[in-house]
Amino acid sequence: MLVLSRKKGESIVIQDQIEITILSVDGDTVKVGISAPKHVDIFRKEVYLSIQEANRESAAPQQSDLNALLHRLRGLGNQD
């Protein structure tokens, strides 16, 4: 992990496309502005992790779906 110190109004540039600017510092809270191309998704980490979990859950086969598939496959095997 790269660790940088920045003051209010100072920025960090990532690959000529993303600029992160420190907008304000108030106690333990830092307000950050991010300028990036529209195709770059930017999420707070807790939101990103929630999205990832929802994607994993939706991609996982449900037991009822597996049972229905097995039922159909068994039905195909009985046809002569």
mmCIF file of N, CA and C in Angstrom:
data_model
loop_
_atom_site.group_PDB
_atom_site.id
_atom_site.type_symbol
_atom_site.label_atom_id
_atom_site.label_comp_id
_atom_site.label_asym_id
_atom_site.label_seq_id
_atom_site.Cartn_x
_atom_site.Cartn_y
_atom_site.Cartn_z
ATOM 1 N N MET A 1 0.840 -1.171 0.000
ATOM 2 C CA MET A 1 0.000 0.000 0.000
ATOM 3 C C MET A 1 0.890 1.240 0.000
ATOM 4 N N LEU A 2 0.594 2.130 -0.884
ATOM 5 C CA LEU A 2 1.288 3.422 -0.934
ATOM 6 C C LEU A 2 0.584 4.364 0.026
ATOM 7 N N VAL A 3 1.339 5.011 0.903
ATOM 8 C CA VAL A 3 0.774 5.958 1.863
ATOM 9 C C VAL A 3 1.331 7.341 1.552
ATOM 10 N N LEU A 4 0.432 8.298 1.320
ATOM 11 C CA LEU A 4 0.821 9.664 1.008
ATOM 12 C C LEU A 4 0.163 10.619 1.982
ATOM 13 N N SER A 5 0.855 11.702 2.292
ATOM 14 C CA SER A 5 0.268 12.763 3.102
ATOM 15 C C SER A 5 -0.165 13.880 2.180
ATOM 16 N N ARG A 6 -1.372 14.367 2.362
ATOM 17 C CA ARG A 6 -1.909 15.461 1.555
ATOM 18 C C ARG A 6 -2.599 16.439 2.486
ATOM 19 N N LYS A 7 -2.593 17.696 2.118
ATOM 20 C CA LYS A 7 -3.291 18.733 2.867
ATOM 21 C C LYS A 7 -4.507 19.176 2.074
ATOM 22 N N LYS A 8 -5.392 19.910 2.729
ATOM 23 C CA LYS A 8 -6.589 20.432 2.073
ATOM 24 C C LYS A 8 -6.203 21.144 0.779
ATOM 25 N N GLY A 9 -6.892 20.781 -0.311
ATOM 26 C CA GLY A 9 -6.641 21.390 -1.616
ATOM 27 C C GLY A 9 -5.600 20.661 -2.444
ATOM 28 N N GLU A 10 -4.870 19.730 -1.843
ATOM 29 C CA GLU A 10 -3.863 18.982 -2.587
ATOM 30 C C GLU A 10 -4.482 17.729 -3.204
ATOM 31 N N SER A 11 -3.855 17.244 -4.271
ATOM 32 C CA SER A 11 -4.420 16.126 -5.035
ATOM 33 C C SER A 11 -3.416 15.014 -5.250
ATOM 34 N N ILE A 12 -3.961 13.895 -5.694
ATOM 35 C CA ILE A 12 -3.197 12.728 -6.140
ATOM 36 C C ILE A 12 -3.764 12.357 -7.504
ATOM 37 N N VAL A 13 -2.890 12.050 -8.453
ATOM 38 C CA VAL A 13 -3.333 11.659 -9.793
ATOM 39 C C VAL A 13 -2.953 10.202 -10.024
ATOM 40 N N ILE A 14 -3.911 9.435 -10.556
ATOM 41 C CA ILE A 14 -3.687 8.021 -10.851
ATOM 42 C C ILE A 14 -3.855 7.815 -12.355
ATOM 43 N N GLN A 15 -2.798 7.390 -13.014
ATOM 44 C CA GLN A 15 -2.780 7.053 -14.445
ATOM 45 C C GLN A 15 -3.418 8.121 -15.337
ATOM 46 N N ASP A 16 -3.131 9.348 -15.111
ATOM 47 C CA ASP A 16 -3.585 10.466 -15.957
ATOM 48 C C ASP A 16 -5.097 10.597 -16.079
ATOM 49 N N GLN A 17 -5.875 9.733 -15.443
ATOM 50 C CA GLN A 17 -7.321 9.752 -15.619
ATOM 51 C C GLN A 17 -8.093 10.039 -14.345
ATOM 52 N N ILE A 18 -7.525 9.707 -13.211
ATOM 53 C CA ILE A 18 -8.239 9.827 -11.944
ATOM 54 C C ILE A 18 -7.490 10.810 -11.050
ATOM 55 N N GLU A 19 -8.233 11.793 -10.543
ATOM 56 C CA GLU A 19 -7.646 12.767 -9.631
ATOM 57 C C GLU A 19 -8.426 12.739 -8.327
ATOM 58 N N ILE A 20 -7.711 12.572 -7.230
ATOM 59 C CA ILE A 20 -8.300 12.546 -5.904
ATOM 60 C C ILE A 20 -7.827 13.796 -5.182
ATOM 61 N N THR A 21 -8.770 14.626 -4.723
ATOM 62 C CA THR A 21 -8.452 15.892 -4.080
ATOM 63 C C THR A 21 -8.997 15.899 -2.656
ATOM 64 N N ILE A 22 -8.185 16.350 -1.722
ATOM 65 C CA ILE A 22 -8.630 16.508 -0.343
ATOM 66 C C ILE A 22 -9.400 17.823 -0.278
ATOM 67 N N LEU A 23 -10.694 17.738 0.024
ATOM 68 C CA LEU A 23 -11.544 18.924 0.057
ATOM 69 C C LEU A 23 -11.577 19.571 1.434
ATOM 70 N N SER A 24 -11.638 18.748 2.480
ATOM 71 C CA SER A 24 -11.643 19.294 3.835
ATOM 72 C C SER A 24 -11.245 18.222 4.831
ATOM 73 N N VAL A 25 -10.776 18.692 5.980
ATOM 74 C CA VAL A 25 -10.433 17.804 7.087
ATOM 75 C C VAL A 25 -11.081 18.392 8.335
ATOM 76 N N ASP A 26 -11.915 17.575 8.999
ATOM 77 C CA ASP A 26 -12.608 18.021 10.206
ATOM 78 C C ASP A 26 -12.504 16.911 11.245
ATOM 79 N N GLY A 27 -11.552 17.004 12.136
ATOM 80 C CA GLY A 27 -11.315 15.950 13.124
ATOM 81 C C GLY A 27 -10.865 14.682 12.432
ATOM 82 N N ASP A 28 -11.611 13.597 12.649
ATOM 83 C CA ASP A 28 -11.279 12.304 12.035
ATOM 84 C C ASP A 28 -11.901 12.131 10.660
ATOM 85 N N THR A 29 -12.634 13.133 10.175
ATOM 86 C CA THR A 29 -13.334 13.023 8.902
ATOM 87 C C THR A 29 -12.593 13.791 7.816
ATOM 88 N N VAL A 30 -12.331 13.105 6.720
ATOM 89 C CA VAL A 30 -11.681 13.721 5.556
ATOM 90 C C VAL A 30 -12.667 13.671 4.406
ATOM 91 N N LYS A 31 -12.936 14.811 3.796
ATOM 92 C CA LYS A 31 -13.824 14.845 2.634
ATOM 93 C C LYS A 31 -12.941 14.814 1.390
ATOM 94 N N VAL A 32 -13.219 13.832 0.511
ATOM 95 C CA VAL A 32 -12.401 13.574 -0.661
ATOM 96 C C VAL A 32 -13.249 13.780 -1.913
ATOM 97 N N GLY A 33 -12.706 14.459 -2.900
ATOM 98 C CA GLY A 33 -13.353 14.579 -4.202
ATOM 99 C C GLY A 33 -12.610 13.715 -5.209
ATOM 100 N N ILE A 34 -13.351 13.050 -6.081
ATOM 101 C CA ILE A 34 -12.741 12.166 -7.067
ATOM 102 C C ILE A 34 -13.228 12.563 -8.450
ATOM 103 N N SER A 35 -12.295 12.842 -9.337
ATOM 104 C CA SER A 35 -12.611 13.099 -10.747
ATOM 105 C C SER A 35 -12.096 11.923 -11.549
ATOM 106 N N ALA A 36 -13.012 11.292 -12.296
ATOM 107 C CA ALA A 36 -12.639 10.104 -13.069
ATOM 108 C C ALA A 36 -13.546 10.014 -14.283
ATOM 109 N N PRO A 37 -13.117 9.283 -15.321
ATOM 110 C CA PRO A 37 -13.978 9.063 -16.483
ATOM 111 C C PRO A 37 -15.270 8.363 -16.065
ATOM 112 N N LYS A 38 -16.332 8.582 -16.830
ATOM 113 C CA LYS A 38 -17.638 8.001 -16.490
ATOM 114 C C LYS A 38 -17.632 6.481 -16.463
ATOM 115 N N HIS A 39 -16.756 5.840 -17.228
ATOM 116 C CA HIS A 39 -16.742 4.379 -17.258
ATOM 117 C C HIS A 39 -16.073 3.765 -16.027
ATOM 118 N N VAL A 40 -15.486 4.579 -15.176
ATOM 119 C CA VAL A 40 -14.834 4.075 -13.962
ATOM 120 C C VAL A 40 -15.849 4.086 -12.824
ATOM 121 N N ASP A 41 -16.135 2.911 -12.260
ATOM 122 C CA ASP A 41 -17.044 2.809 -11.129
ATOM 123 C C ASP A 41 -16.318 3.201 -9.851
ATOM 124 N N ILE A 42 -16.964 4.018 -9.037
ATOM 125 C CA ILE A 42 -16.390 4.444 -7.763
ATOM 126 C C ILE A 42 -17.428 4.179 -6.684
ATOM 127 N N PHE A 43 -17.052 3.396 -5.675
ATOM 128 C CA PHE A 43 -17.948 3.050 -4.582
ATOM 129 C C PHE A 43 -17.229 3.206 -3.251
ATOM 130 N N ARG A 44 -17.987 3.514 -2.199
ATOM 131 C CA ARG A 44 -17.445 3.376 -0.851
ATOM 132 C C ARG A 44 -17.227 1.882 -0.636
ATOM 133 N N LYS A 45 -16.217 1.520 0.135
ATOM 134 C CA LYS A 45 -15.858 0.108 0.269
ATOM 135 C C LYS A 45 -17.012 -0.737 0.792
ATOM 136 N N GLU A 46 -17.768 -0.235 1.786
ATOM 137 C CA GLU A 46 -18.854 -1.038 2.338
ATOM 138 C C GLU A 46 -19.944 -1.283 1.297
ATOM 139 N N VAL A 47 -20.171 -0.339 0.406
ATOM 140 C CA VAL A 47 -21.140 -0.521 -0.673
ATOM 141 C C VAL A 47 -20.601 -1.537 -1.685
ATOM 142 N N TYR A 48 -19.317 -1.413 -2.030
ATOM 143 C CA TYR A 48 -18.683 -2.349 -2.967
ATOM 144 C C TYR A 48 -18.766 -3.779 -2.448
ATOM 145 N N LEU A 49 -18.462 -3.970 -1.162
ATOM 146 C CA LEU A 49 -18.514 -5.319 -0.582
ATOM 147 C C LEU A 49 -19.941 -5.860 -0.587
ATOM 148 N N SER A 50 -20.918 -5.006 -0.336
ATOM 149 C CA SER A 50 -22.318 -5.417 -0.377
ATOM 150 C C SER A 50 -22.725 -5.847 -1.787
ATOM 151 N N ILE A 51 -22.281 -5.116 -2.784
ATOM 152 C CA ILE A 51 -22.559 -5.465 -4.185
ATOM 153 C C ILE A 51 -21.928 -6.807 -4.531
ATOM 154 N N GLN A 52 -20.685 -7.009 -4.103
ATOM 155 C CA GLN A 52 -19.998 -8.265 -4.379
ATOM 156 C C GLN A 52 -20.730 -9.444 -3.739
ATOM 157 N N GLU A 53 -21.190 -9.283 -2.509
ATOM 158 C CA GLU A 53 -21.912 -10.349 -1.821
ATOM 159 C C GLU A 53 -23.220 -10.650 -2.536
ATOM 160 N N ALA A 54 -23.939 -9.618 -2.941
ATOM 161 C CA ALA A 54 -25.198 -9.821 -3.669
ATOM 162 C C ALA A 54 -24.946 -10.552 -4.985
ATOM 163 N N ASN A 55 -23.853 -10.224 -5.665
ATOM 164 C CA ASN A 55 -23.513 -10.908 -6.913
ATOM 165 C C ASN A 55 -23.197 -12.383 -6.667
ATOM 166 N N ARG A 56 -22.464 -12.672 -5.606
ATOM 167 C CA ARG A 56 -22.152 -14.070 -5.279
ATOM 168 C C ARG A 56 -23.438 -14.848 -4.971
ATOM 169 N N GLU A 57 -24.328 -14.221 -4.212
ATOM 170 C CA GLU A 57 -25.573 -14.897 -3.857
ATOM 171 C C GLU A 57 -26.436 -15.160 -5.085
ATOM 172 N N SER A 58 -26.492 -14.199 -5.995
ATOM 173 C CA SER A 58 -27.341 -14.380 -7.172
ATOM 174 C C SER A 58 -26.738 -15.388 -8.154
ATOM 175 N N ALA A 59 -25.421 -15.569 -8.105
ATOM 176 C CA ALA A 59 -24.765 -16.512 -9.010
ATOM 177 C C ALA A 59 -24.783 -17.938 -8.458
ATOM 178 N N ALA A 60 -25.008 -18.076 -7.162
ATOM 179 C CA ALA A 60 -25.000 -19.407 -6.548
ATOM 180 C C ALA A 60 -26.307 -20.129 -6.876
ATOM 181 N N PRO A 61 -26.216 -21.384 -7.251
ATOM 182 C CA PRO A 61 -27.443 -22.127 -7.553
ATOM 183 C C PRO A 61 -28.277 -22.332 -6.290
ATOM 184 N N GLN A 62 -29.565 -22.154 -6.409
ATOM 185 C CA GLN A 62 -30.493 -22.387 -5.303
ATOM 186 C C GLN A 62 -30.875 -23.863 -5.289
ATOM 187 N N GLN A 63 -31.086 -24.417 -4.110
ATOM 188 C CA GLN A 63 -31.434 -25.834 -3.991
ATOM 189 C C GLN A 63 -32.701 -26.147 -4.780
ATOM 190 N N SER A 64 -33.683 -25.240 -4.760
ATOM 191 C CA SER A 64 -34.930 -25.494 -5.493
ATOM 192 C C SER A 64 -34.673 -25.558 -7.004
ATOM 193 N N ASP A 65 -33.746 -24.719 -7.499
ATOM 194 C CA ASP A 65 -33.399 -24.761 -8.918
ATOM 195 C C ASP A 65 -32.712 -26.085 -9.268
ATOM 196 N N LEU A 66 -31.829 -26.541 -8.398
ATOM 197 C CA LEU A 66 -31.141 -27.817 -8.639
ATOM 198 C C LEU A 66 -32.124 -28.978 -8.625
ATOM 199 N N ASN A 67 -33.071 -28.927 -7.682
ATOM 200 C CA ASN A 67 -34.075 -29.999 -7.611
ATOM 201 C C ASN A 67 -34.933 -30.022 -8.875
ATOM 202 N N ALA A 68 -35.329 -28.865 -9.363
ATOM 203 C CA ALA A 68 -36.140 -28.794 -10.579
ATOM 204 C C ALA A 68 -35.359 -29.331 -11.773
ATOM 205 N N LEU A 69 -34.075 -29.010 -11.855
ATOM 206 C CA LEU A 69 -33.239 -29.504 -12.944
ATOM 207 C C LEU A 69 -33.110 -31.026 -12.879
ATOM 208 N N LEU A 70 -32.871 -31.543 -11.698
ATOM 209 C CA LEU A 70 -32.775 -33.007 -11.546
ATOM 210 C C LEU A 70 -34.080 -33.689 -11.939
ATOM 211 N N HIS A 71 -35.196 -33.107 -11.553
ATOM 212 C CA HIS A 71 -36.501 -33.662 -11.901
ATOM 213 C C HIS A 71 -36.677 -33.720 -13.420
ATOM 214 N N ARG A 72 -36.295 -32.634 -14.107
ATOM 215 C CA ARG A 72 -36.418 -32.602 -15.571
ATOM 216 C C ARG A 72 -35.484 -33.616 -16.229
ATOM 217 N N LEU A 73 -34.247 -33.718 -15.714
ATOM 218 C CA LEU A 73 -33.301 -34.663 -16.289
ATOM 219 C C LEU A 73 -33.782 -36.098 -16.106
ATOM 220 N N ARG A 74 -34.335 -36.383 -14.958
ATOM 221 C CA ARG A 74 -34.860 -37.742 -14.716
ATOM 222 C C ARG A 74 -36.018 -38.036 -15.651
ATOM 223 N N GLY A 75 -36.849 -37.012 -15.902
ATOM 224 C CA GLY A 75 -37.969 -37.170 -16.817
ATOM 225 C C GLY A 75 -37.504 -37.439 -18.230
ATOM 226 N N LEU A 76 -36.391 -36.832 -18.645
ATOM 227 C CA LEU A 76 -35.847 -37.066 -19.992
ATOM 228 C C LEU A 76 -35.286 -38.468 -20.108
ATOM 229 N N GLY A 77 -34.723 -38.981 -19.008
ATOM 230 C CA GLY A 77 -34.144 -40.327 -19.041
ATOM 231 C C GLY A 77 -35.187 -41.423 -19.133
ATOM 232 N N ASN A 78 -36.415 -41.139 -18.764
ATOM 233 C CA ASN A 78 -37.487 -42.142 -18.785
ATOM 234 C C ASN A 78 -38.178 -42.208 -20.130
ATOM 235 N N GLN A 79 -37.847 -41.338 -21.054
ATOM 236 C CA GLN A 79 -38.501 -41.346 -22.357
ATOM 237 C C GLN A 79 -37.834 -42.378 -23.271
ATOM 238 N N ASP A 80 -38.633 -43.220 -23.876
ATOM 239 C CA ASP A 80 -38.087 -44.234 -24.793
ATOM 240 C C ASP A 80 -38.796 -44.186 -26.104
#
